[in-house]
Short mmCIF file of C-alpha atoms in Angstrom, two decimals:
data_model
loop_
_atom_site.label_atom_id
_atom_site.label_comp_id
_atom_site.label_asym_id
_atom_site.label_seq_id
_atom_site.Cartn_x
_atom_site.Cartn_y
_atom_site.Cartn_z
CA UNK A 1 -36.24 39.12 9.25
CA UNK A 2 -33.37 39.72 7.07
CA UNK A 3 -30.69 36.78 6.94
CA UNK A 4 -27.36 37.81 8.32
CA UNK A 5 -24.67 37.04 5.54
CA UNK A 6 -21.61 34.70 7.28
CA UNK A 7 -18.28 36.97 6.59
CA UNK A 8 -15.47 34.74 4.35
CA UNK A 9 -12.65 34.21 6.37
CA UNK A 10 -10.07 34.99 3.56
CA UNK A 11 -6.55 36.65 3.84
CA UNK A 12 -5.73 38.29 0.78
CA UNK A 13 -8.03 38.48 -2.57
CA UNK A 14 -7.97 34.64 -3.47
CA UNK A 15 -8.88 31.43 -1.75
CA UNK A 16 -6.00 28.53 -2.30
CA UNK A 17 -7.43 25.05 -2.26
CA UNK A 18 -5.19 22.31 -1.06
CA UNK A 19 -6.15 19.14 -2.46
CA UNK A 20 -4.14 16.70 0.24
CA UNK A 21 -3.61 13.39 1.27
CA UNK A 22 -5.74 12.24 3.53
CA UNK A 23 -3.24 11.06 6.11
CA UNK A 24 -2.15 15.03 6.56
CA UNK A 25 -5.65 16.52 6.81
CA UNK A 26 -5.05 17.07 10.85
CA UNK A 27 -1.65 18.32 9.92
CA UNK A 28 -2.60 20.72 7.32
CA UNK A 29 -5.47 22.06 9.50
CA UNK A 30 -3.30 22.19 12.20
CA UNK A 31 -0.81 24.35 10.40
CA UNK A 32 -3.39 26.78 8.75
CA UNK A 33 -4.44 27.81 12.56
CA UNK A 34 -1.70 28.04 14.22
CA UNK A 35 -0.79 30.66 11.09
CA UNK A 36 -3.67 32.20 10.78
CA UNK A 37 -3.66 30.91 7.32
CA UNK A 38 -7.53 31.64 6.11
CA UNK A 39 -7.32 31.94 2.36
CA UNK A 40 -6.28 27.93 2.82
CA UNK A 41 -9.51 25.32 2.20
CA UNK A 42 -8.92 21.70 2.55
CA UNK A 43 -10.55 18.55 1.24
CA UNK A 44 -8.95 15.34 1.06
CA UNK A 45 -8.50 12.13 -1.02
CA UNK A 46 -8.66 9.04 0.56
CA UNK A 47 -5.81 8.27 3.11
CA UNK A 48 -5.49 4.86 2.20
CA UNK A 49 -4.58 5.37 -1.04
CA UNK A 50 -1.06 5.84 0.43
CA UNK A 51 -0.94 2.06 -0.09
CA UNK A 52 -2.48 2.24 -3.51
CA UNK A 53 -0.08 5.06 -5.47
CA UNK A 54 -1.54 4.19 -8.42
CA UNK A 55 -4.51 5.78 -8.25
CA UNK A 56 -3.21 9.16 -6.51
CA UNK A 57 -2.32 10.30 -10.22
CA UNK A 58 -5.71 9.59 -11.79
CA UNK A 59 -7.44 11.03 -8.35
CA UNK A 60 -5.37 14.48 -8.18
CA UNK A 61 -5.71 14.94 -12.28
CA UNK A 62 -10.21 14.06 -11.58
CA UNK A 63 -10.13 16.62 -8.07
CA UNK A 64 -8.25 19.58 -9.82
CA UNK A 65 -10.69 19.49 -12.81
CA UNK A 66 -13.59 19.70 -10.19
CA UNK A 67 -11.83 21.95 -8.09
CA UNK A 68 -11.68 24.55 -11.19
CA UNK A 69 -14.94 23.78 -12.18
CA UNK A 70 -15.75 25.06 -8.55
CA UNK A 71 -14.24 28.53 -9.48
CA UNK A 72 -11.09 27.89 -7.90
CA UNK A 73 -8.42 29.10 -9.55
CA UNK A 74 -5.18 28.81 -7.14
CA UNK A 75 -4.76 25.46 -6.02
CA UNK A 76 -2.33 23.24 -4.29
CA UNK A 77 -1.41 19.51 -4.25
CA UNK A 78 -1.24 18.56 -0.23
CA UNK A 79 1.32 15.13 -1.30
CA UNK A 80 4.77 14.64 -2.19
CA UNK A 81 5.83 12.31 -5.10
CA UNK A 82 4.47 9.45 -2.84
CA UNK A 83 5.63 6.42 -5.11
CA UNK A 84 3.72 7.77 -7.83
CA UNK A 85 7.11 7.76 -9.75
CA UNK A 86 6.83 11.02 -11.46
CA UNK A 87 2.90 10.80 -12.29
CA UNK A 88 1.78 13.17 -10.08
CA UNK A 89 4.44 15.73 -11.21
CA UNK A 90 2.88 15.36 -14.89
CA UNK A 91 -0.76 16.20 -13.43
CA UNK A 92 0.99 19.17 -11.15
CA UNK A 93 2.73 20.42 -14.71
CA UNK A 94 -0.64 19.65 -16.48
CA UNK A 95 -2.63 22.05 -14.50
CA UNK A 96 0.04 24.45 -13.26
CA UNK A 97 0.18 23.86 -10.02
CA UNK A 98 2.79 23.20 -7.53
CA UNK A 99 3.37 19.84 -4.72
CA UNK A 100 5.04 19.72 -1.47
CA UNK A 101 8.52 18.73 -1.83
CA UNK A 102 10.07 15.45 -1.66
CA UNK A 103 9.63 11.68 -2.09
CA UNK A 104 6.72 11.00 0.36
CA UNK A 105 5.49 12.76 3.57
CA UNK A 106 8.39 10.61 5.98
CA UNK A 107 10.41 13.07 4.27
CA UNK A 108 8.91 16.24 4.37
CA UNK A 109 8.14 15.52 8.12
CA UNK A 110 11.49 15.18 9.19
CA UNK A 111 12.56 17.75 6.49
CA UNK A 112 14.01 17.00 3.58
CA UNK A 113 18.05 18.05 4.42
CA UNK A 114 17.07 16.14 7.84
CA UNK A 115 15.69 12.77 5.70
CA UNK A 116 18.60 12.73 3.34
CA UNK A 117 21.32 13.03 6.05
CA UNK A 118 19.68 9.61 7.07
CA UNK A 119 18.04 8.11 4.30
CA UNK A 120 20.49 5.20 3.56
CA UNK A 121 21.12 4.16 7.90
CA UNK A 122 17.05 4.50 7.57
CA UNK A 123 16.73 2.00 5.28
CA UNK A 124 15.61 -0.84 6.90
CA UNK A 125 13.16 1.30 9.25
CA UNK A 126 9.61 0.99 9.68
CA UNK A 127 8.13 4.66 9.93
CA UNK A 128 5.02 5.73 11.78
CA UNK A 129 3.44 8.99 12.21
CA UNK A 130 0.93 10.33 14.07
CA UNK A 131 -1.83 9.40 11.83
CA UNK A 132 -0.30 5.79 11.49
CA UNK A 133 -0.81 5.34 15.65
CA UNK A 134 -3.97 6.51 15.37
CA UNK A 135 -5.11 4.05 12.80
CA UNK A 136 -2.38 1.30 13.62
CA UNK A 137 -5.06 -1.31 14.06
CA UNK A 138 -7.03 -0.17 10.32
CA UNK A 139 -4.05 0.28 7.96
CA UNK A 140 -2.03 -2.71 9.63
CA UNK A 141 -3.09 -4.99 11.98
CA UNK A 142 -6.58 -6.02 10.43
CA UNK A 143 -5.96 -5.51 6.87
CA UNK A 144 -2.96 -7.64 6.75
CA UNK A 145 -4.64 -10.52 9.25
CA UNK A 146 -2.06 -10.04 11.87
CA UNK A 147 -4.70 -9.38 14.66
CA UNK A 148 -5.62 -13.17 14.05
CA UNK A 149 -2.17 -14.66 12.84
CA UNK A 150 0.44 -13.04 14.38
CA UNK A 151 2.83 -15.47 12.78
CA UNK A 152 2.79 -13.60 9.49
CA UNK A 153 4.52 -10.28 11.21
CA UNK A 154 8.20 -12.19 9.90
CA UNK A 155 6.59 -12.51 6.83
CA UNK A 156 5.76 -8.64 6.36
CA UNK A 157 8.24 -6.81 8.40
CA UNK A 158 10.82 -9.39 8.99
CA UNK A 159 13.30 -7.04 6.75
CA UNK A 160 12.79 -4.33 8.99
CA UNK A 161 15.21 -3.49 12.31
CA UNK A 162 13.53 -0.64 13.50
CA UNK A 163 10.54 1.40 13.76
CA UNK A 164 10.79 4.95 14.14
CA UNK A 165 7.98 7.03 15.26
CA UNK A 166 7.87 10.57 12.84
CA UNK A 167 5.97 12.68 16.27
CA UNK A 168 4.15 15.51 14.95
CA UNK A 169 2.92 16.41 18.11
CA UNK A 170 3.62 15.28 21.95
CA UNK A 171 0.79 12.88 22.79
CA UNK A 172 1.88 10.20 25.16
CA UNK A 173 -0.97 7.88 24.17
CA UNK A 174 0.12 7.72 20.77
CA UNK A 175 3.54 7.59 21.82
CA UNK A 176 2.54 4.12 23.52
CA UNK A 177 0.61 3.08 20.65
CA UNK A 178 4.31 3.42 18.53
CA UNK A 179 5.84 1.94 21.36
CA UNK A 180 3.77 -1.29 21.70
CA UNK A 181 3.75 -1.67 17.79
CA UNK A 182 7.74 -1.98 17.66
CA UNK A 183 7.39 -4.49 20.42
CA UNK A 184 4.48 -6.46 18.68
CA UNK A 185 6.25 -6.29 15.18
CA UNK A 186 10.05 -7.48 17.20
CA UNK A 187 11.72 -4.26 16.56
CA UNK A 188 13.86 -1.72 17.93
CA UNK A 189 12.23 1.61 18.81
CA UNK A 190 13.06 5.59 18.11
CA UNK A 191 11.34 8.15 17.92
CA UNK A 192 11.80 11.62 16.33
CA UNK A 193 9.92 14.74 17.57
CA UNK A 194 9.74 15.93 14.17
CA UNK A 195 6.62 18.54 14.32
CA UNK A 196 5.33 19.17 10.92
CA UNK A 197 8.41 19.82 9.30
CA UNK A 198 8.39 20.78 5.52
CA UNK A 199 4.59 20.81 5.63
CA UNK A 200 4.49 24.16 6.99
CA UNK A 201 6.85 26.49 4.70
CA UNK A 202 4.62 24.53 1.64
CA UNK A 203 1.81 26.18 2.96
CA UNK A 204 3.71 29.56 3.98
CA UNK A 205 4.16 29.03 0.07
CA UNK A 206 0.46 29.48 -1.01
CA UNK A 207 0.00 33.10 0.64
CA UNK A 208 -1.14 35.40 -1.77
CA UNK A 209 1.10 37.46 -3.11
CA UNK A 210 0.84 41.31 -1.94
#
């Protein structure tokens, strides 16, 4: 019985791989079907090096390598800047390939004319995004003990006056989850339907070109 062969779901003659942070993987899928964007694969490094920046540099320069290896030849870096302080620009300008715009992804969420109009008022806010509610307990409350002492929450966010919730989608339960944080952490509350912002005119970027 002769195998059938599984058609490749490309647009255009090349495949673009975005190497991306973990945090937007939903996002980036997300994006890529709402488009129709097909030439666009995904894989991820870890999400929670978005508290470790150091090793996002090191990471990206190791993936890309592998990626080319892989026959890949049009690829595309799925971060911002993301307090690597310039280090993932030298890897993008290394290997000749191109980031999403901006300091981190609170930015190009909100977009970055949007960010900058309130970048300084934001300063003492606490952002969340979708991803962030979803894994509010794992990135915050257990790593940093506060499940057990909730007397350290002056300690960590005690400089912080509000938290504002970055909504890339309208999900009341994660709303709630946003919600309860700013009332377990003793701060004010907004939140800012933002949608994916920036995120999806970086990937409009990566369509082959006719």
């Amino acid at each position: 019985m002769q195998q059938r062969t599984k058609p490749e779901k490309v647009l255009g003659p090349e495949k673009v791989l975005v190497i991306a942070c973990g945090m937007i993987a939903r996002e980036v899928l997300a994006v890529r079907e709402t488009l129709g964007f097909t030439h666009l694969e995904l894989t991820c490094l870890p999400a929670e090096f978005h508290y470790r920046p150091g090793r996002i540099a090191p990471a990206m320069d190791a993936a890309i390598v592998k990626a080319r290896a892989a026959g890949y030849r049009n690829i595309f870096v799925g971060y911002a800047d993301c307090g690597t302080g310039g280090a993932l620009d030298r890897v993008c300008e290394k290997h000749g390939v191109a980031r999403i715009d901006g300091p981190h992804c609170f930015a190009f969420y909100q977009g970055l004319s949007a960010f900058n109009a309130v970048a300084e008022k934001d300063m003492l806010s606490f952002y969340m995004t979708d991803f962030l509610c979803r894994q509010f307990d794992a990135f915050f409350l257990k790593p940093l003990g506060l499940d057990r002492h909730p007397e350290l929450i002056d300690d960590f966010f005690g400089n912080y006056e509000k938290l504002v919730y970055l909504a890339q989608t309208e999900d009341p339960q994660l709303e709630s989850v946003a919600q309860n944080a700013a009332q377990f952490l003793g701060l004010a509350y907004e939140k800012r339907q933002t949608g994916y912002g920036d995120l999806t005119n970086a990937l409009e970027s990566t369509l082959p070109s006719a």
